[in-house]
Amino acid sequence: MHKKLFLISKEGFAVSQQDATSYGIGWKYADQQTAMPLKSDVYDVVNDYPAGFGFDIGGIEYAHTHNLDGVAFTDMKTLMVEAYKNGGFVTVSWHLGNPVSGGNSWDTTPAVSDIIEGGAYHETYKLWVKRVADFFKSVTYKNKPIPIIFRPFHEMNGSWFWWGDKNCNTIDYIKLWRETVNLLRDEYNVHNVLYVYSPNKLNATDEYLKYYPADAYVDILGIDIYDFYNTEDFIKSVQHDLNIVKNTAETHNKLFAFTETGLEKLNTAAWFTNTLYPYIKDSGICWILFWRNHTTNHFYMPYKKQALENDLIEFSELPKTLFLKDIQKIKIKK
Ligand code: BMA
């Protein structure tokens, strides 16, 4: 998978979406067919699937049957395998609950120091990681676990999650990351994962590597930047931050990606072709992930008859945008 991502980055970038086949505006997978052709808002507009498929495993830690957004883990598994067997790739975020308070990811009760080694909730956390491990190992195609691009504890430089900046100290954050990787890899034998480090948009005083767990624990560098209805500010951040990520990736010999982005409700004309494309086309990212299409108040990709439908079609025809059919052509020479 690493090699394929590298080859992708030489041709352009893989256009990806969170929950692209899980649900969209006015439909959900659970009511659809079980194999390709699967429904997808992106497919309805551009006649092709995204190249990358994002999923979130929040809820798996409690052994829930559905994730925090109502997607059944059994369905998620099917959709991950469908994505992979058709030449796409799978990224996974984890909006996990707060192990100390029992609240959600946005419950900022301090918890990181309690779940790392020596903490009162360490055993609970180990069980949580075991559940993640069991899930990752169970997503198989031809009897082999498929590659998973895992992006845990994201946006740690913000303070909205319990693992974020003001809610834990950097040393503990790094310990948590390393222990998580060690548990997955060495204790629970998970070997189908690439790990992505992805801070949120950098503020003036933020240092990209402040929470970096070290090269041995990270495979790919990333950044999350949303457009909060401020085109100028968004473009500035995209240029500035992607440049830092690129330089850092070069020094550390890593691939890098634009791990989350979007403009909620897509109400800026020509957002894909004008606001976004010019600033990412030569950035060197291997993929870009747009967030989910939940409702008409919370969506990030055009659907049929949405105002930016034609803009997404134009975007898909630009030289660097790669959808599923484009990356199917990229073959790894053995
Ligand atoms: C956030 C929002 C939430 C969602 C979470 C995890 O950005 O979309 O509604 O629950 O991601 O997918």
Coordinates of C-alpha atoms and ligand atoms in Angstrom, one line a residue:
M1 CA 0.0 0.0 0.0
H2 CA 2.8 2.4 0.9
K3 CA 4.3 1.8 -2.6
K4 CA 1.0 2.4 -4.3
L5 CA 0.5 5.7 -2.4
F6 CA 3.9 6.7 -3.5
L7 CA 3.1 6.0 -7.1
I8 CA -0.2 7.9 -6.7
S9 CA 1.6 11.0 -5.4
K10 CA 3.8 11.0 -8.5
E11 CA 0.7 11.3 -10.8
G12 CA -1.5 13.5 -8.7
F13 CA -3.6 13.0 -5.6
A14 CA -6.3 10.5 -4.7
V15 CA -9.7 12.1 -4.1
S16 CA -11.2 10.5 -1.0
Q17 CA -14.3 10.8 1.2
Q18 CA -15.3 9.8 4.6
D19 CA -18.2 7.3 4.6
A20 CA -18.5 7.7 0.8
T21 CA -20.4 4.4 0.5
S22 CA -21.8 4.1 4.0
Y23 CA -24.5 6.8 3.5
G24 CA -25.2 10.1 1.7
I25 CA -27.9 12.6 1.3
G26 CA -31.2 10.8 1.6
W27 CA -29.8 7.2 1.6
K28 CA -27.8 4.7 3.6
Y29 CA -25.9 1.6 2.6
A30 CA -28.0 -0.6 4.9
D31 CA -30.9 0.0 2.5
Q32 CA -28.8 -0.6 -0.7
Q33 CA -27.1 -3.4 -2.5
T34 CA -24.3 -5.3 -0.8
A35 CA -21.5 -5.2 -3.4
M36 CA -20.4 -2.9 -6.3
P37 CA -22.1 -1.0 -7.8
L38 CA -22.5 0.6 -4.4
K39 CA -24.3 3.9 -4.0
S40 CA -22.2 7.0 -3.4
D41 CA -23.0 10.7 -3.8
V42 CA -19.7 11.2 -5.5
Y43 CA -20.4 8.4 -8.0
D44 CA -23.8 10.0 -8.8
V45 CA -22.1 13.2 -9.7
V46 CA -18.8 12.2 -11.4
N47 CA -19.6 8.7 -12.6
D48 CA -16.7 7.3 -10.6
Y49 CA -15.9 6.5 -6.9
P50 CA -13.5 8.2 -4.7
A51 CA -10.1 6.5 -4.7
G52 CA -9.8 6.5 -1.0
F53 CA -12.6 5.5 1.4
G54 CA -12.6 6.9 5.0
F55 CA -14.2 5.2 7.9
D56 CA -14.5 5.9 11.6
I57 CA -14.3 3.1 14.2
G58 CA -15.5 5.2 17.2
G59 CA -17.7 2.8 19.3
I60 CA -15.6 -0.3 18.7
E61 CA -13.9 0.3 22.0
Y62 CA -17.2 -0.4 23.8
A63 CA -17.9 -3.4 21.5
H64 CA -20.9 -1.6 20.1
T65 CA -22.5 -3.0 17.0
H66 CA -22.6 0.4 15.3
N67 CA -20.1 3.3 15.2
L68 CA -20.8 6.7 16.6
D69 CA -22.5 7.8 13.3
G70 CA -24.8 4.7 13.1
V71 CA -22.7 2.6 10.7
A72 CA -22.8 -1.1 11.6
F73 CA -19.3 -2.6 11.9
T74 CA -20.4 -5.6 9.9
D75 CA -21.4 -3.3 7.0
M76 CA -18.2 -1.3 7.5
K77 CA -16.1 -4.4 7.0
T78 CA -18.0 -5.2 3.8
L79 CA -17.5 -1.7 2.5
M80 CA -13.8 -1.7 3.3
V81 CA -13.2 -5.0 1.5
E82 CA -15.3 -3.7 -1.5
A83 CA -13.1 -0.6 -1.6
Y84 CA -9.9 -2.5 -1.5
K85 CA -10.8 -5.3 -3.9
N86 CA -11.8 -2.7 -6.5
G87 CA -8.4 -1.0 -6.2
G88 CA -9.2 1.7 -3.7
F89 CA -7.7 2.2 -0.3
V90 CA -9.1 2.5 3.2
T91 CA -8.4 5.2 5.9
V92 CA -9.6 4.9 9.4
S93 CA -10.1 7.6 12.1
W94 CA -11.1 6.8 15.7
H95 CA -13.5 9.1 17.5
L96 CA -13.2 7.0 20.7
G97 CA -15.0 7.6 23.9
N98 CA -13.5 9.1 27.0
P99 CA -12.3 6.2 29.1
V100 CA -12.4 8.1 32.3
S101 CA -15.7 9.9 32.2
G102 CA -17.5 7.5 29.8
G103 CA -18.4 10.5 27.6
N104 CA -17.5 10.9 24.0
S105 CA -14.3 12.2 22.2
W106 CA -15.4 15.8 22.8
D107 CA -15.7 15.2 26.6
T108 CA -12.4 16.9 27.7
T109 CA -12.1 15.3 31.1
P110 CA -8.4 14.6 31.3
A111 CA -7.8 10.9 30.6
V112 CA -4.5 10.4 28.7
S113 CA -2.3 10.0 31.9
D114 CA -4.9 7.5 33.3
I115 CA -4.7 5.1 30.3
I116 CA -1.0 4.9 29.6
E117 CA 1.1 2.4 31.5
G118 CA 0.9 3.0 35.2
G119 CA -2.5 4.7 34.9
A120 CA -5.7 3.5 36.7
Y121 CA -7.4 2.9 33.4
H122 CA -4.6 1.2 31.6
E123 CA -6.2 -2.2 31.5
T124 CA -9.4 -0.8 30.2
Y125 CA -7.5 0.9 27.4
K126 CA -5.6 -2.3 26.6
L127 CA -9.0 -4.0 26.1
W128 CA -10.0 -1.2 23.8
V129 CA -6.9 -1.6 21.7
K130 CA -7.5 -5.3 21.6
R131 CA -11.0 -4.7 20.1
V132 CA -9.4 -2.4 17.5
A133 CA -6.9 -5.1 16.7
D134 CA -9.5 -7.8 16.4
F135 CA -11.5 -5.6 14.0
F136 CA -8.5 -4.7 11.9
K137 CA -7.4 -8.4 11.6
S138 CA -10.9 -9.4 10.7
V139 CA -11.1 -7.2 7.6
T140 CA -9.8 -9.7 5.1
Y141 CA -9.8 -10.3 1.4
K142 CA -8.6 -13.6 0.0
N143 CA -7.8 -14.7 3.6
K144 CA -5.5 -11.8 4.2
P145 CA -6.1 -8.6 6.3
I146 CA -6.4 -5.7 3.9
P147 CA -4.2 -2.6 4.4
I148 CA -5.6 0.0 6.8
I149 CA -4.4 3.5 6.9
F150 CA -5.0 4.4 10.6
R151 CA -5.1 8.0 11.9
P152 CA -5.6 7.8 15.6
F153 CA -5.6 10.7 18.1
H154 CA -5.9 13.3 15.3
E155 CA -6.1 17.1 15.6
M156 CA -4.1 16.9 18.9
N157 CA -3.0 20.5 18.7
G158 CA -6.6 21.6 19.2
S159 CA -8.3 21.2 22.5
W160 CA -11.7 19.8 21.5
F161 CA -10.8 16.2 22.0
W162 CA -9.8 14.7 25.4
W163 CA -6.4 13.8 23.9
G164 CA -5.9 17.4 22.6
D165 CA -3.5 20.1 23.6
K166 CA -4.9 21.6 26.8
N167 CA -6.3 18.3 28.0
C168 CA -3.1 16.3 28.3
N169 CA 0.6 17.0 28.3
T170 CA 2.8 16.3 25.2
I171 CA 4.9 13.7 26.9
D172 CA 1.8 11.6 27.8
Y173 CA 0.3 12.1 24.3
I174 CA 3.5 10.6 22.8
K175 CA 3.5 7.8 25.3
L176 CA -0.1 7.0 24.4
W177 CA 0.7 6.9 20.7
R178 CA 3.7 4.7 21.1
E179 CA 2.0 2.3 23.5
T180 CA -0.9 2.0 21.1
V181 CA 1.3 1.1 18.2
N182 CA 3.3 -1.3 20.4
L183 CA 0.1 -3.0 21.6
L184 CA -1.4 -3.3 18.2
R185 CA 1.8 -4.5 16.5
D186 CA 3.7 -6.5 19.1
E187 CA 1.0 -7.7 21.6
Y188 CA -2.0 -8.2 19.3
N189 CA -0.1 -9.0 16.1
V190 CA -1.6 -6.4 13.8
H191 CA 0.6 -6.0 10.7
N192 CA -1.7 -4.5 8.1
V193 CA -1.6 -0.9 9.4
L194 CA 0.1 2.3 8.3
Y195 CA 0.0 5.0 10.9
V196 CA -0.8 8.7 10.1
Y197 CA 0.1 11.6 12.3
S198 CA -2.4 14.5 11.6
P199 CA -2.5 17.7 13.5
N200 CA -5.1 20.3 12.7
K201 CA -4.4 23.6 10.9
L202 CA -1.4 25.2 12.4
N203 CA -1.9 28.4 14.4
A204 CA 0.9 31.0 14.4
T205 CA 2.7 29.5 17.4
D206 CA 2.1 25.8 16.6
E207 CA 5.0 23.6 15.8
Y208 CA 4.1 20.8 13.4
L209 CA 6.2 18.2 15.2
K210 CA 5.3 19.1 18.8
Y211 CA 3.4 15.9 19.5
Y212 CA 5.3 13.7 17.0
P213 CA 5.8 10.2 18.4
A214 CA 9.0 9.6 16.3
D215 CA 9.7 8.2 12.9
A216 CA 9.5 4.6 14.0
Y217 CA 5.9 5.0 15.1
V218 CA 4.5 7.0 12.1
D219 CA 4.4 6.1 8.4
I220 CA 2.6 9.1 6.9
L221 CA 2.3 12.7 7.8
G222 CA -0.9 14.6 7.5
I223 CA -2.8 17.8 8.3
D224 CA -6.5 18.6 8.7
I225 CA -7.7 22.0 7.4
Y226 CA -11.3 23.1 6.9
D227 CA -12.7 26.2 5.2
F228 CA -14.9 27.9 7.8
Y229 CA -16.4 30.3 5.3
N230 CA -13.2 32.2 5.0
T231 CA -11.7 31.6 1.6
E232 CA -8.7 33.8 2.1
D233 CA -7.8 32.3 5.4
F234 CA -8.3 28.8 4.1
I235 CA -6.0 29.3 1.1
K236 CA -3.3 30.8 3.3
S237 CA -3.4 27.9 5.7
V238 CA -3.4 25.3 2.9
Q239 CA -0.4 26.9 1.3
H240 CA 1.5 27.5 4.5
D241 CA 0.7 24.2 6.2
L242 CA 1.1 21.9 3.3
N243 CA 4.4 23.4 2.7
I244 CA 5.5 22.7 6.2
V245 CA 4.2 19.1 6.0
K246 CA 6.0 18.6 2.7
N247 CA 9.3 19.8 4.0
T248 CA 9.0 17.8 7.2
A249 CA 8.0 14.7 5.2
E250 CA 11.1 15.1 3.0
T251 CA 13.4 15.4 6.0
H252 CA 11.8 12.4 7.6
N253 CA 11.5 10.4 4.5
K254 CA 7.7 10.0 4.7
L255 CA 4.7 10.3 2.5
F256 CA 2.2 12.9 3.3
A257 CA -1.5 13.6 2.8
F258 CA -4.3 16.2 3.3
T259 CA -6.0 14.1 5.8
E260 CA -9.3 16.0 6.3
T261 CA -10.8 19.0 4.6
G262 CA -14.0 20.5 3.4
L263 CA -16.4 23.4 3.3
E264 CA -19.6 22.4 5.1
K265 CA -22.7 22.9 2.9
L266 CA -20.5 23.9 -0.1
N267 CA -21.9 27.4 -0.6
T268 CA -18.8 29.1 -2.1
A269 CA -19.0 29.1 -5.9
A270 CA -16.3 27.1 -7.7
W271 CA -14.8 25.9 -4.4
F272 CA -13.2 22.8 -5.7
T273 CA -11.7 24.2 -8.9
N274 CA -10.9 27.7 -7.6
T275 CA -10.4 27.8 -3.9
L276 CA -8.8 24.3 -3.5
Y277 CA -7.2 22.9 -6.7
P278 CA -4.7 25.6 -7.5
Y279 CA -3.2 25.3 -4.0
I280 CA -2.9 21.5 -3.8
K281 CA -2.2 20.5 -7.4
D282 CA 1.6 20.7 -7.0
S283 CA 1.7 20.1 -3.3
G284 CA 2.9 16.5 -3.4
I285 CA 0.1 15.0 -1.2
C286 CA -0.9 11.4 -1.9
W287 CA -4.5 11.9 -1.0
I288 CA -7.1 14.4 0.1
L289 CA -10.0 13.3 2.3
F290 CA -13.3 15.3 2.2
W291 CA -15.5 14.8 5.2
R292 CA -18.9 13.0 5.3
N293 CA -22.2 13.6 3.6
H294 CA -24.5 13.3 6.6
T295 CA -27.4 15.7 6.0
T296 CA -28.2 18.8 3.9
N297 CA -26.8 20.8 6.9
H298 CA -23.6 18.7 7.3
F299 CA -22.1 17.6 4.0
Y300 CA -18.8 18.2 2.2
M301 CA -19.2 16.7 -1.3
P302 CA -21.8 17.7 -3.9
Y303 CA -24.7 15.3 -4.5
K304 CA -27.1 15.3 -7.5
K305 CA -28.5 18.8 -8.1
Q306 CA -26.4 20.4 -5.3
A307 CA -25.0 23.8 -6.4
L308 CA -21.4 22.6 -6.8
E309 CA -22.3 19.5 -8.9
N310 CA -20.7 20.9 -12.0
D311 CA -17.7 22.2 -10.2
L312 CA -16.9 18.7 -8.9
I313 CA -17.3 17.4 -12.4
E314 CA -14.8 20.0 -13.6
F315 CA -12.5 19.2 -10.7
S316 CA -12.6 15.5 -11.6
E317 CA -11.4 16.3 -15.1
L318 CA -8.4 18.3 -14.0
P319 CA -5.0 16.6 -14.5
K320 CA -4.1 15.9 -10.9
T321 CA -7.3 14.6 -9.4
L322 CA -7.4 10.8 -9.3
F323 CA -10.6 8.9 -8.7
L324 CA -11.0 5.1 -8.4
K325 CA -10.7 4.4 -12.1
D326 CA -7.5 6.5 -12.3
I327 CA -5.8 4.7 -9.5
Q328 CA -6.9 1.3 -10.7
K329 CA -4.5 1.9 -13.6
I330 CA -1.6 2.4 -11.2
K331 CA 0.1 -1.0 -10.9
I332 CA 2.9 -1.9 -8.6
K333 CA 5.7 -3.7 -10.4
K334 CA 6.8 -6.7 -8.4
Ligands
BMA1 C1 -17.4 15.1 13.1 C2 -18.8 15.3 12.7 C3 -19.6 14.5 13.7 C4 -19.2 13.0 13.6 C5 -17.7 12.9 13.8 C6 -17.2 11.5 13.5 O1 -16.5 15.9 12.3 O2 -19.1 14.9 11.4 O3 -21.0 14.6 13.4 O4 -19.8 12.2 14.6 O5 -17.0 13.8 12.9 O6 -17.5 11.0 12.2

